[in-house]
Short mmCIF file of C-alpha atoms and ligand atoms in Angstrom, two decimals:
data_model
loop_
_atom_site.label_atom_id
_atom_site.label_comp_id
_atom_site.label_asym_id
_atom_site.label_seq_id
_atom_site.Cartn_x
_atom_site.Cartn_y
_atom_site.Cartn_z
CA UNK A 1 52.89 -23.15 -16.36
CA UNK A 2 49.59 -22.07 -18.16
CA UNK A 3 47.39 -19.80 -15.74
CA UNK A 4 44.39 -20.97 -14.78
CA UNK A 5 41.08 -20.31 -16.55
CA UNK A 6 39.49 -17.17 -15.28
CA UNK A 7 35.57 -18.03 -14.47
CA UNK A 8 33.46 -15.39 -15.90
CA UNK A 9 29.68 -15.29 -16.49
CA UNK A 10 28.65 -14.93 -20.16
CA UNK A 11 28.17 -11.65 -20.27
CA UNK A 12 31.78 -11.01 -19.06
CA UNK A 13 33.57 -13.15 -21.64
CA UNK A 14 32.24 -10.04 -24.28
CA UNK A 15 34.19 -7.24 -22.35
CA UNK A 16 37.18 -9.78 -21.80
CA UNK A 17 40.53 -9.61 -24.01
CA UNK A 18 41.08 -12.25 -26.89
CA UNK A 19 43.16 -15.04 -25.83
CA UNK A 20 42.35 -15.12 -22.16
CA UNK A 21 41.95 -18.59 -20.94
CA UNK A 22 38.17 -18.76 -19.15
CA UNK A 23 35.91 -20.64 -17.61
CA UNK A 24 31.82 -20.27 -18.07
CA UNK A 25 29.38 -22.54 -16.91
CA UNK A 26 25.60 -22.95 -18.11
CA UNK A 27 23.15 -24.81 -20.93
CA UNK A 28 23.41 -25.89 -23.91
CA UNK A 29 20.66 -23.90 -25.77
CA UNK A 30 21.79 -25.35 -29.22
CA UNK A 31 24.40 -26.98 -31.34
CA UNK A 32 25.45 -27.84 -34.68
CA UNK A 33 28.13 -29.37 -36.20
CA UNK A 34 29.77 -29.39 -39.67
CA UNK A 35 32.03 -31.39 -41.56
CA UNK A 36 35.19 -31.41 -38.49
CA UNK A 37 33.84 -28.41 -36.99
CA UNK A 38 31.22 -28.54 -33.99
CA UNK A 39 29.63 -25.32 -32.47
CA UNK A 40 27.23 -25.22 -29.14
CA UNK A 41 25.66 -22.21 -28.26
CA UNK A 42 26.11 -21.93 -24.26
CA UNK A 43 23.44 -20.03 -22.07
CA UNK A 44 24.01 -19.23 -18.76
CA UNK A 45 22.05 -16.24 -16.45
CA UNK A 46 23.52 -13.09 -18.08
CA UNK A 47 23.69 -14.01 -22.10
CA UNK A 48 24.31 -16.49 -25.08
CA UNK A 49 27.84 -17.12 -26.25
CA UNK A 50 28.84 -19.41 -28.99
CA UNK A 51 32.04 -22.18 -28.01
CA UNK A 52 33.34 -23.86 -31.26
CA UNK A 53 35.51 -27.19 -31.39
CA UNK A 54 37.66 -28.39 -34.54
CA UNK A 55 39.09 -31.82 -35.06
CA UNK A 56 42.40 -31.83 -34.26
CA UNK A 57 43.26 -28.28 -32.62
CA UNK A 58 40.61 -29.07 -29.51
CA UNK A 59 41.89 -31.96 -27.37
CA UNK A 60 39.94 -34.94 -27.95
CA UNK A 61 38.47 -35.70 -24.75
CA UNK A 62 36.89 -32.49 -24.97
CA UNK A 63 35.71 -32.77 -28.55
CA UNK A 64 33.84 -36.19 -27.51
CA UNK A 65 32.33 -34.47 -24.61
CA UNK A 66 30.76 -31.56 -26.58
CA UNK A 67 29.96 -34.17 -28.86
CA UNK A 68 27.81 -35.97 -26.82
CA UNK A 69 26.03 -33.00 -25.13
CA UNK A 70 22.12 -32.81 -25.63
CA UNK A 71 20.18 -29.65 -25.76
CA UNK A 72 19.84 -28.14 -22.35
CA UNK A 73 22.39 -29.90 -20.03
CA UNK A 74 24.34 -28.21 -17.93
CA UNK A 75 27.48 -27.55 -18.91
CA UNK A 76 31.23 -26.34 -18.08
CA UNK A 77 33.61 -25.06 -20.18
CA UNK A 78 37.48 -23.89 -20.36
CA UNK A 79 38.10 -22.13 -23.88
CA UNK A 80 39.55 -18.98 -25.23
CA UNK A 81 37.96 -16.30 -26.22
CA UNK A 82 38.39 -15.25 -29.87
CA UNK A 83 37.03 -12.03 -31.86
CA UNK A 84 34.77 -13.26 -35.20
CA UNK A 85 32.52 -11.27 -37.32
CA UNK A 86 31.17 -14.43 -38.12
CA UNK A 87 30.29 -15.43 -34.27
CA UNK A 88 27.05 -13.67 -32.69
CA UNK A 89 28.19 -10.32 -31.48
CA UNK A 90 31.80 -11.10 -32.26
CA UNK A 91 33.00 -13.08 -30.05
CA UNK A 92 33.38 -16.94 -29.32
CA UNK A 93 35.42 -19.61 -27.04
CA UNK A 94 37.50 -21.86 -29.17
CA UNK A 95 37.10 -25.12 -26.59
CA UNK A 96 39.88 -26.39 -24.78
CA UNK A 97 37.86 -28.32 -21.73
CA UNK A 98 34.14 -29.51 -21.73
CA UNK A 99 32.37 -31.25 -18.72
CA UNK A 100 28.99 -31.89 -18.59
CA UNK A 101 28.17 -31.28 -15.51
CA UNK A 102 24.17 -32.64 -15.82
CA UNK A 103 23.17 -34.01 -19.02
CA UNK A 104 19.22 -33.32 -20.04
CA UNK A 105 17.11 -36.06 -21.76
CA UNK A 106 15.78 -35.27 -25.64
CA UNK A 107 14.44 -31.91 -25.30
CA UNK A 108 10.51 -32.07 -25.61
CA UNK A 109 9.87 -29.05 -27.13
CA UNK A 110 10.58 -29.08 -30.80
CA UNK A 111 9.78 -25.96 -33.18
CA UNK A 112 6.49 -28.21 -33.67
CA UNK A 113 5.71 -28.76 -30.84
CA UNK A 114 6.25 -25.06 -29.64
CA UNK A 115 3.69 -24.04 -32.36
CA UNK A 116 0.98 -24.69 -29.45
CA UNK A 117 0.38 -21.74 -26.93
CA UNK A 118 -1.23 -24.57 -24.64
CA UNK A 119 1.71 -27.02 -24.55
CA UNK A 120 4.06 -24.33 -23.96
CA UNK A 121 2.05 -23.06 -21.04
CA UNK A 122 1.94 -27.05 -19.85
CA UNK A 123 5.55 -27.20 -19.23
CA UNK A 124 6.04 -23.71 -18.77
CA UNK A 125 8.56 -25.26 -16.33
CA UNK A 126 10.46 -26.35 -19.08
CA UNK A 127 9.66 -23.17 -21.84
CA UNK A 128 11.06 -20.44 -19.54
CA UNK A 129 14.33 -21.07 -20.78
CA UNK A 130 13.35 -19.49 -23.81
CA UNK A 131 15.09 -16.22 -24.99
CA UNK A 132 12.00 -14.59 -24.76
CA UNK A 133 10.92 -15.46 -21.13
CA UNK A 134 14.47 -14.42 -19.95
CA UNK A 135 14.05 -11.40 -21.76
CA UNK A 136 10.72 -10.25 -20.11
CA UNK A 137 11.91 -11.34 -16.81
CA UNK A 138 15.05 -9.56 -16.64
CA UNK A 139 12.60 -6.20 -17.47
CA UNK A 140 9.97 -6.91 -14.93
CA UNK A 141 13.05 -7.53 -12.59
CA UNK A 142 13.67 -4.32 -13.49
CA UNK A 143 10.58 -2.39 -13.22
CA UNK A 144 10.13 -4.09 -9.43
CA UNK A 145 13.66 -2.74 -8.62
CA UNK A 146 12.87 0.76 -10.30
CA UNK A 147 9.82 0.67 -7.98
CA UNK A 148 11.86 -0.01 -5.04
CA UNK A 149 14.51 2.86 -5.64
CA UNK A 150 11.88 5.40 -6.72
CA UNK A 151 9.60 5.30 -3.60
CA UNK A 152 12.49 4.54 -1.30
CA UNK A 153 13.67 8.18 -2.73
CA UNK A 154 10.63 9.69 -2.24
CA UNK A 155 10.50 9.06 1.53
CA UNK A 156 8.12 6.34 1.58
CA UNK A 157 7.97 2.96 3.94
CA UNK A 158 7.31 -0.01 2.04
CA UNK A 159 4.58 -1.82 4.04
CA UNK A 160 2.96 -5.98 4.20
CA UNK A 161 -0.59 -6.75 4.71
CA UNK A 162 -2.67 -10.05 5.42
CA UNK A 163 -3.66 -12.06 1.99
CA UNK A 164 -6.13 -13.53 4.12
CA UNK A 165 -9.19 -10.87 4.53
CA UNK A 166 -12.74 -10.27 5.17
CA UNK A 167 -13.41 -7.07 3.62
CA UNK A 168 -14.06 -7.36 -0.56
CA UNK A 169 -12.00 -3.59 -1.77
CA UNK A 170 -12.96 -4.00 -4.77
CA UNK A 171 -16.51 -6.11 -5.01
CA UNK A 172 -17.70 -9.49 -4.13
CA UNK A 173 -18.23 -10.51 -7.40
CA UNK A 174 -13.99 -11.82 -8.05
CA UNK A 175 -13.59 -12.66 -4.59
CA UNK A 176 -11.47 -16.13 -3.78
CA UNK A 177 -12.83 -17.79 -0.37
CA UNK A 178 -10.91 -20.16 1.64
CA UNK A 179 -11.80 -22.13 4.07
CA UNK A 180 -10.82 -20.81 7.37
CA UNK A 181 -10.85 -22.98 10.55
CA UNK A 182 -14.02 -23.44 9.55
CA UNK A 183 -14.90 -20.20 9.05
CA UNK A 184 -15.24 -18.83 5.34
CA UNK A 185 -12.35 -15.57 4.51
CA UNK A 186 -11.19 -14.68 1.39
CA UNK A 187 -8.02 -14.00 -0.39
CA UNK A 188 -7.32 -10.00 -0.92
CA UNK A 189 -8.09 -7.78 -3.89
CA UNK A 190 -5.92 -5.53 -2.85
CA UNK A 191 -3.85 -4.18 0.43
CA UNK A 192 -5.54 -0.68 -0.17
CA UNK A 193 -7.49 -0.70 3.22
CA UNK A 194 -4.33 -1.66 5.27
CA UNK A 195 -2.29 0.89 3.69
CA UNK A 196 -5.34 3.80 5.35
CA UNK A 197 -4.63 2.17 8.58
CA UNK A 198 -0.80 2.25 7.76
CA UNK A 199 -1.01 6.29 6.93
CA UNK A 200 -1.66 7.71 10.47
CA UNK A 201 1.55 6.51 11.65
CA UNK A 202 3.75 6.09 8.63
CA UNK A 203 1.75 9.04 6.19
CA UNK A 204 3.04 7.70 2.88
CA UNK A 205 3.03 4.14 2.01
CA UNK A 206 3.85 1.44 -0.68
CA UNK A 207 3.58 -1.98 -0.75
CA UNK A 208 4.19 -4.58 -3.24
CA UNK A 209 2.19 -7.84 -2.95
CA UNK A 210 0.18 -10.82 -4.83
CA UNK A 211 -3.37 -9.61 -5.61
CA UNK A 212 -5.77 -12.50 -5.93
CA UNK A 213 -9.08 -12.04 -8.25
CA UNK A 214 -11.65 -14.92 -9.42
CA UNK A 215 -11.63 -13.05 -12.88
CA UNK A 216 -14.15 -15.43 -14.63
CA UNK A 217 -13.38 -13.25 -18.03
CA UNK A 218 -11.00 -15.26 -20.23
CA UNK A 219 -8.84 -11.62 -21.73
CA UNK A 220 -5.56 -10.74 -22.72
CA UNK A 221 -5.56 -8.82 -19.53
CA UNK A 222 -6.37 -10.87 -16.78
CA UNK A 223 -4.44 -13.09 -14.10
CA UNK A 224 -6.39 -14.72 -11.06
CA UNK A 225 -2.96 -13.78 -8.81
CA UNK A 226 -0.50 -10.99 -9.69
CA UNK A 227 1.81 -8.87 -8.33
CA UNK A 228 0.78 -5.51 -7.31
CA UNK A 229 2.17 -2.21 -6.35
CA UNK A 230 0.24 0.23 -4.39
CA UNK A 231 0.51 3.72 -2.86
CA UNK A 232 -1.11 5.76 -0.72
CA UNK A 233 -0.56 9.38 0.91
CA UNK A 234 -1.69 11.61 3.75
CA UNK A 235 -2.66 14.73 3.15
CA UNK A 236 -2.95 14.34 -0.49
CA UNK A 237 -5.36 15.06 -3.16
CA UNK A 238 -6.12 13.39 -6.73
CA UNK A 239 -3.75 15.30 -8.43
CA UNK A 240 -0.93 14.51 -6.14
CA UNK A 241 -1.70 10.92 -6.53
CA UNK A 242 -1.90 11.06 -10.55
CA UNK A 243 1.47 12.99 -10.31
CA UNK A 244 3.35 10.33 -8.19
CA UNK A 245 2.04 7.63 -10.90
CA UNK A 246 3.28 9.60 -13.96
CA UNK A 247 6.42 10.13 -12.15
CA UNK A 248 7.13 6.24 -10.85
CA UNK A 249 5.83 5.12 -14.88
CA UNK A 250 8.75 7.62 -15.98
CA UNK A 251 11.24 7.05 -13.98
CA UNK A 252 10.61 2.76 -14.62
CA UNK A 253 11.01 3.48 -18.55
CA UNK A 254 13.87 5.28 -17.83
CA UNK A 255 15.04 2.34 -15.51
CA UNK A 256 14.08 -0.14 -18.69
CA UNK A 257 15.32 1.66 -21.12
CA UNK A 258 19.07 2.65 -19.67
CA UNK A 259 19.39 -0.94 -18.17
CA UNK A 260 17.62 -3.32 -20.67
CA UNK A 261 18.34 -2.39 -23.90
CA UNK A 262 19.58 -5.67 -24.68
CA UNK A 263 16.29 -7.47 -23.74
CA UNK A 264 14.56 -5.34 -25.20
CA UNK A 265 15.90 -5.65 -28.65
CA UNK A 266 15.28 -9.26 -28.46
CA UNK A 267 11.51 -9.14 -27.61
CA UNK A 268 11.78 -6.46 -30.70
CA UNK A 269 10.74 -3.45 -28.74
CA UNK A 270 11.54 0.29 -29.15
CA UNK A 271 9.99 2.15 -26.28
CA UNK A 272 10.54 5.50 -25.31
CA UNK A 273 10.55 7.19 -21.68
CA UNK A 274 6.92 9.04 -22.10
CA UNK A 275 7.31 12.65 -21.07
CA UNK A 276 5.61 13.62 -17.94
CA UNK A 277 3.08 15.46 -17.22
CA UNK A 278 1.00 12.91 -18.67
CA UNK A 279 -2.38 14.31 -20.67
CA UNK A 280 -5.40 14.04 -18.98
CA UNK A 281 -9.02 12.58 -20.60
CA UNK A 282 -11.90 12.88 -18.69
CA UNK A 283 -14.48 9.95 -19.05
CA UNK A 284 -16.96 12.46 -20.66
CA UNK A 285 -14.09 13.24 -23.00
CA UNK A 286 -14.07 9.53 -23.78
CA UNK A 287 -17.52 8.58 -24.20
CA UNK A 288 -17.47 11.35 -26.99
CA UNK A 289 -14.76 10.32 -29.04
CA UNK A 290 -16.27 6.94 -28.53
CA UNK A 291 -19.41 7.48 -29.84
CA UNK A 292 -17.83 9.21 -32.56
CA UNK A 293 -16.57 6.07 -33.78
CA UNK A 294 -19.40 4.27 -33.02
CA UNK A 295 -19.00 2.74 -29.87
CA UNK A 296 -21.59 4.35 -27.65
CA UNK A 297 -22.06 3.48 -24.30
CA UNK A 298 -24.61 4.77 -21.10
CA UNK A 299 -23.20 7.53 -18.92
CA UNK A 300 -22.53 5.78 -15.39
CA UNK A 301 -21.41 2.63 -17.64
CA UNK A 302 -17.97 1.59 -16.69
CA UNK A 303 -15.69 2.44 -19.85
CA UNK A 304 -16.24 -0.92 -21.64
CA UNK A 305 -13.56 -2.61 -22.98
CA UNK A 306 -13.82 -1.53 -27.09
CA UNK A 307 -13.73 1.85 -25.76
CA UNK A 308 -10.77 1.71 -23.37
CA UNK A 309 -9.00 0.33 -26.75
CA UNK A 310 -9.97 2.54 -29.18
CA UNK A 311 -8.65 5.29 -26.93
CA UNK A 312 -5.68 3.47 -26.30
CA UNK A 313 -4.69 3.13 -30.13
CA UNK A 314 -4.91 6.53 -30.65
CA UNK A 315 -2.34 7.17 -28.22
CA UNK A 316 1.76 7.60 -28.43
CA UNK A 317 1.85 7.86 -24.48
CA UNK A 318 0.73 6.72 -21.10
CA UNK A 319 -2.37 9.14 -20.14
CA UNK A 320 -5.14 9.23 -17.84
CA UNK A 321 -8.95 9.14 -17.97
CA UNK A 322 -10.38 10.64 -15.53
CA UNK A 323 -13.61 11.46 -13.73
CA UNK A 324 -15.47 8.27 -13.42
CA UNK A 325 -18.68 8.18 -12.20
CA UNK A 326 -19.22 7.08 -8.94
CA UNK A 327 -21.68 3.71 -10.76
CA UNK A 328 -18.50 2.70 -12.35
CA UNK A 329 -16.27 2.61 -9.47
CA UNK A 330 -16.08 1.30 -5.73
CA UNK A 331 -17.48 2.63 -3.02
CA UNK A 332 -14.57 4.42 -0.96
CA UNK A 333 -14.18 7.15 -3.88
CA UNK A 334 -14.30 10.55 -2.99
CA UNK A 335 -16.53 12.54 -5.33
CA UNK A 336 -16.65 16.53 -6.29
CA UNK A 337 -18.76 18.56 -4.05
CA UNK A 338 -20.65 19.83 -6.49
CA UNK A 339 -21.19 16.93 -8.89
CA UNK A 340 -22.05 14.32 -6.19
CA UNK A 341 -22.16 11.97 -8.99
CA UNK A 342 -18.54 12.20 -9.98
CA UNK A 343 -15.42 10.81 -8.04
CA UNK A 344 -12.01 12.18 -8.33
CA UNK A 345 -10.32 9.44 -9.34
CA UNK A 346 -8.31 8.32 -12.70
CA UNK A 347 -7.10 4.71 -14.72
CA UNK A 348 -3.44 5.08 -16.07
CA UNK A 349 -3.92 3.93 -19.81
CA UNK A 350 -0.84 2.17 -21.44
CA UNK A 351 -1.09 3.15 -25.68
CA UNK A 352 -1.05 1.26 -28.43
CA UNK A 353 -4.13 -0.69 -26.91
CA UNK A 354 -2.34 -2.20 -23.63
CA UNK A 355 -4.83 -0.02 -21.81
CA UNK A 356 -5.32 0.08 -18.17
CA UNK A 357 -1.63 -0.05 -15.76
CA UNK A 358 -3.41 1.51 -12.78
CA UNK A 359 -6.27 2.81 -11.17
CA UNK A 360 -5.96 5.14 -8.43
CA UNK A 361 -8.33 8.13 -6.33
CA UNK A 362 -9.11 10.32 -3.45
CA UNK A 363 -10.68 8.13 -0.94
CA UNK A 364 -13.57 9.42 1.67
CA UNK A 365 -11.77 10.79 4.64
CA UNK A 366 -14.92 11.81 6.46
CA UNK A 367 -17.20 9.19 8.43
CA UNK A 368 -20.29 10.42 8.02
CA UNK A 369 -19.77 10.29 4.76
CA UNK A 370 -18.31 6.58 3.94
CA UNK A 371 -20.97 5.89 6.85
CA UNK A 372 -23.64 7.21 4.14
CA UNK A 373 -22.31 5.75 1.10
CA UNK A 374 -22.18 2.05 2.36
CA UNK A 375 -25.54 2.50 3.18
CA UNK A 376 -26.49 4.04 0.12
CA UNK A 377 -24.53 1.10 -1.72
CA UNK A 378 -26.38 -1.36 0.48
CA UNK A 379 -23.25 -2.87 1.42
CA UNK A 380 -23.17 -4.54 5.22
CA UNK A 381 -21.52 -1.43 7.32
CA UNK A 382 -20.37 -4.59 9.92
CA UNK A 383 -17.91 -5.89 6.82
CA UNK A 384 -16.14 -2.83 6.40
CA UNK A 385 -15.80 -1.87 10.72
CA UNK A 386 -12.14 -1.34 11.45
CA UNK A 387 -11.79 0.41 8.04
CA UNK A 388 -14.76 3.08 9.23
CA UNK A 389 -13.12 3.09 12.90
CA UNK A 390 -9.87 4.62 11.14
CA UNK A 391 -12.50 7.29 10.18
CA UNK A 392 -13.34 8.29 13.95
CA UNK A 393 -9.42 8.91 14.32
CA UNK A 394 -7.85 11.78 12.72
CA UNK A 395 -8.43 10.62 9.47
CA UNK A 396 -7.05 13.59 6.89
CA UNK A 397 -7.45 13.95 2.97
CA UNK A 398 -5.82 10.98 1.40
CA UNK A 399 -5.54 9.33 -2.08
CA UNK A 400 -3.68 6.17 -3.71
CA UNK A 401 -3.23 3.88 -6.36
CA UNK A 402 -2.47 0.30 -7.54
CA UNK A 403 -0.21 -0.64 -10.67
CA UNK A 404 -0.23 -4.26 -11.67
CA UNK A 405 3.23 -5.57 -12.13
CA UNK A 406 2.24 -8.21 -14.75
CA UNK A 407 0.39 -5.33 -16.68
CA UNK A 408 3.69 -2.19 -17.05
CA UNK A 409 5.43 -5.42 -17.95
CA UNK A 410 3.23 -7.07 -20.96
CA UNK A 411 3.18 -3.54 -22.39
CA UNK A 412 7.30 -2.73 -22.03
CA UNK A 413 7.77 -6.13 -23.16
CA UNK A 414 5.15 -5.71 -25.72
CA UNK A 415 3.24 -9.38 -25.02
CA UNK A 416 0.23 -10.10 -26.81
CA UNK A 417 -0.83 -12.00 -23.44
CA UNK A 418 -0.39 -10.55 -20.12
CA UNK A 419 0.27 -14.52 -19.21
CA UNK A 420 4.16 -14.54 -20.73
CA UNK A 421 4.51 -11.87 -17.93
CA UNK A 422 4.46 -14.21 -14.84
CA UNK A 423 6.70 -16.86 -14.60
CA UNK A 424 4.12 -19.21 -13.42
CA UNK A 425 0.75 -17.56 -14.74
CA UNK A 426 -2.55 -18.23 -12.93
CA UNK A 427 -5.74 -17.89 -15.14
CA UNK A 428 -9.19 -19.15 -14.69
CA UNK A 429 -7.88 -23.01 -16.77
CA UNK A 430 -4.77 -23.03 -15.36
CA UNK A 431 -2.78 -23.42 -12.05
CA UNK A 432 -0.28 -25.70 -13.45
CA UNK A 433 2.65 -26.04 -13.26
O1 4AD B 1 -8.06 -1.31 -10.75
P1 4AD B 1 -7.91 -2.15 -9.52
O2 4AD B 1 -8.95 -3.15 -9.28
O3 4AD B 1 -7.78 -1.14 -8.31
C1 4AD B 1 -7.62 -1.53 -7.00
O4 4AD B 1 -7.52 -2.66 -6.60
C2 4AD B 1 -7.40 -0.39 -6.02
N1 4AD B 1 -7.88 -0.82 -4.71
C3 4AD B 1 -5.93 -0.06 -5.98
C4 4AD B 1 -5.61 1.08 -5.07
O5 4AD B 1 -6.12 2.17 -5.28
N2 4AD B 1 -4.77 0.87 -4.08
O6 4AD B 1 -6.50 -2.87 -9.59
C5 4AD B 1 -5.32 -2.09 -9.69
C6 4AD B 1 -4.46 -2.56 -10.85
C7 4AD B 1 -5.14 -2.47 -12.21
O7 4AD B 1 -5.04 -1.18 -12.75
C8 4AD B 1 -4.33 -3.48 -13.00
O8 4AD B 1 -3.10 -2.95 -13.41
C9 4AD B 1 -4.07 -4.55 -11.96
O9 4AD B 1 -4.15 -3.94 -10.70
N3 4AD B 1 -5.05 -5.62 -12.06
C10 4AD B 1 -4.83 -6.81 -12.64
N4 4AD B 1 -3.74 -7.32 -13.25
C11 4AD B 1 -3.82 -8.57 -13.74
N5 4AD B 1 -4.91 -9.35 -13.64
C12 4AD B 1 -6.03 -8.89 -13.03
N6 4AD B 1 -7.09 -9.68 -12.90
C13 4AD B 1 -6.02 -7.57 -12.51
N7 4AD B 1 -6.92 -6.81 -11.84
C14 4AD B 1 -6.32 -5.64 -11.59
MG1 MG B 2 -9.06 -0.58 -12.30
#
């Protein structure tokens, strides 16, 4: 008696002997026939492999069944595997079984039909099957889980906060009310405040949440929700902070790199783990070099967006700019005693114009001080009262960051849009599906 089929996953059926009788169950991502011959590539969670069917050596039943799949059901199939050059990667499953298991309608999206950015984005539901989606996902999978081992190492507690708030972190101007039991809150910006309050019993934090931002700015950069991760540390200056960033970037690369080779190929990327310590621009530094090639731009200006490019492209490696001035940045920042103008903070700048992965600083420990700067800001001091209370409390030196997810991603993955990162994007047009 003939064993029975052993069920494998995809991926398996590549590191699996020839002639072994197995079972693999997925979608039928495409399939051709000629003259007696028929061939189906099957997809399921883990890879592609190519099943092939010939009149008269597959049992008929079968051969009908693979016949009369469409493009995209879901599928089951008994077949041994078989090494040929001719196959992708080798290998291939001559049929001996075929079920389908849940047949799909005509597939909508036809090569014209996926010439439109816009209709693929309508039924992204539909388009994430695409090798390309998978691809990205399985890397941003990655960089989250890199995230998780690398802070877990370095001895710090992952944290939640509220999305619902009442403080704007990081201005009024992309805040997202809701309505509120009829009172008016908004959606966060960022957990930044919650991690202070989290430091004086837990001293270094990370969290990784949804951000929300009413970015009216229709960029390449720019989701109304994503996925951020954030840090923060007690007793800890700037440079600590910029240190732990060049560090987690690393070690993620690494992560990629080792883990994801396969993907990565496929989205046609060659990236290499960016040596660490990182090089350091100051925003003076910048605004030279910029004006040099004629984009000039006030001192106190936040770096505008030709600028932030122009510096990216002319770098191999992650790097920070550093410095801002304290117009350009919110009002928590820390700045240099003796250049009260000046904050100790720093953007982590992806190259090859993917520009800005994080944004991180030294935050003002002192009351007085934040006390003084809110009113110097004209900002309400009542908005911001719990987050001044943790000031009256033991409050040491502290700095932190935040990394968007969606943005380390687009530039591993090398996206033109940091949309194709998120499985379901949100932009200013589109919340859907
Ligand atoms: O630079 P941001 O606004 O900094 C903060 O929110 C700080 N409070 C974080 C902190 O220090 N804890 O946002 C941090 C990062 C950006 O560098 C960028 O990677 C990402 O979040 N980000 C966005 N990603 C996608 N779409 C948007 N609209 C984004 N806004 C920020
Ligand atoms: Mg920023």
């Amino acid at each position: 008696m003939e064993s029975a089929p052993k069920r494998l996953r995809i991926k398996q059926v590549f590191s699996s002997d020839p002639g072994d009788s197995v079972e693999i169950k997925g979608w039928v991502a495409n399939k051709s026939s000629m003259g007696n011959l028929i061939f189906a590539t099957i997809r399921d969670g883990t890879g592609y492999v190519q099943v092939s069917a010939k009149k008269g050596t597959t049992p008929p039943d079968a051969m009908a069944a693979l016949d009369s799949a469409t493009k995209e059901s879901a599928v089951a199939v008994v077949g041994v595997v078989r090494n040929d050059a001719r196959a992708p990667d080798g290998r291939e499953l001559s049929v001996r079984e075929f079920r389908v298991v849940s047949a799909a309608e005509v597939w909508p999206i036809t090569k014209t039909a996926a010439a439109s950015a816009t209709y693929l984005y309508d039924v992204r539901h539909l388009s994430i099957r695409s090798r390309r989606t998978t691809a990205t996902m399985k890397i941003r999978s990655e960089v989250v889980g890199a995230t998780f081992d690398y802070f877990r190492e370095k001895g710090f507690t992952l944290i939640s906060a509220p999305s619902f708030v009442q403080a704007a972190v990081e201005g009024g101007s992309t805040l997202f009310p809701v309505e509120y039991f009829g009172k008016k809150v908004y959606l966060s910006q960022s957990a930044q405040f919650y991690e202070e309050a989290a430091l004086a019993s837990l001293e270094k934090v990370w969290i990784y949440q949804p951000a929300f931002r009413a970015e009216k700015s229709r960029t390449a950069k720019h989701l109304t929700e994503f996925w951020m991760i954030e840090a923060e540390q007690a007793f800890a200056e700037q440079s600590d902070n910029m240190k732990l960033q060049e560090n987690l970037l690393a070690f993620i690369v690494k992560r990629v790199v080792e883990n994801r080779p396969y993907e990565l190929r496929a989205l046609g990327r060659d990236i290499a783990v960016p040596p660490v310590p990182f090089e350091r621009v100051t925003y003076d530094e910048v605004r030279d070099q910029a004006a040099k090639q004629g984009v000039s731009f006030e001192w106190g200006e936040d770096i505008p967006t030709d600028a932030e490019k122009l510096m990216s492209m002319a770098h191999q490696n992650p790097f920070f700019i550093t410095d801002y001035p304290l117009s350009a940045r919110s009002f928590y920042h820390m700045t240099y005693p003796d250049r009260p103008g000046v904050t100790r903070s720093a953007d982590l700048i992806a190259p090859a114009g993917f520009g800005e992965l994080a944004t991180g600083g030294q935050r003002i420990a002192s009351y007085d001080v934040l006390m003084e700067r809110i009113r110097s800001q004209s900002l309400p001091p009542e908005a911001f009262g719990w987050y001044l209370d943790l000031r009256r409390y033991g409050m040491p030196e502290h700095a932190g960051f935040g990394m968007g997810v969606e943005r380390v991603t687009r530039w591993l993955c090398g996206l033109k849009h940091i949309r194709g990162a998120s499985l379901f994007p949100r932009t200013m047009t589109r919340v859907s599906p």
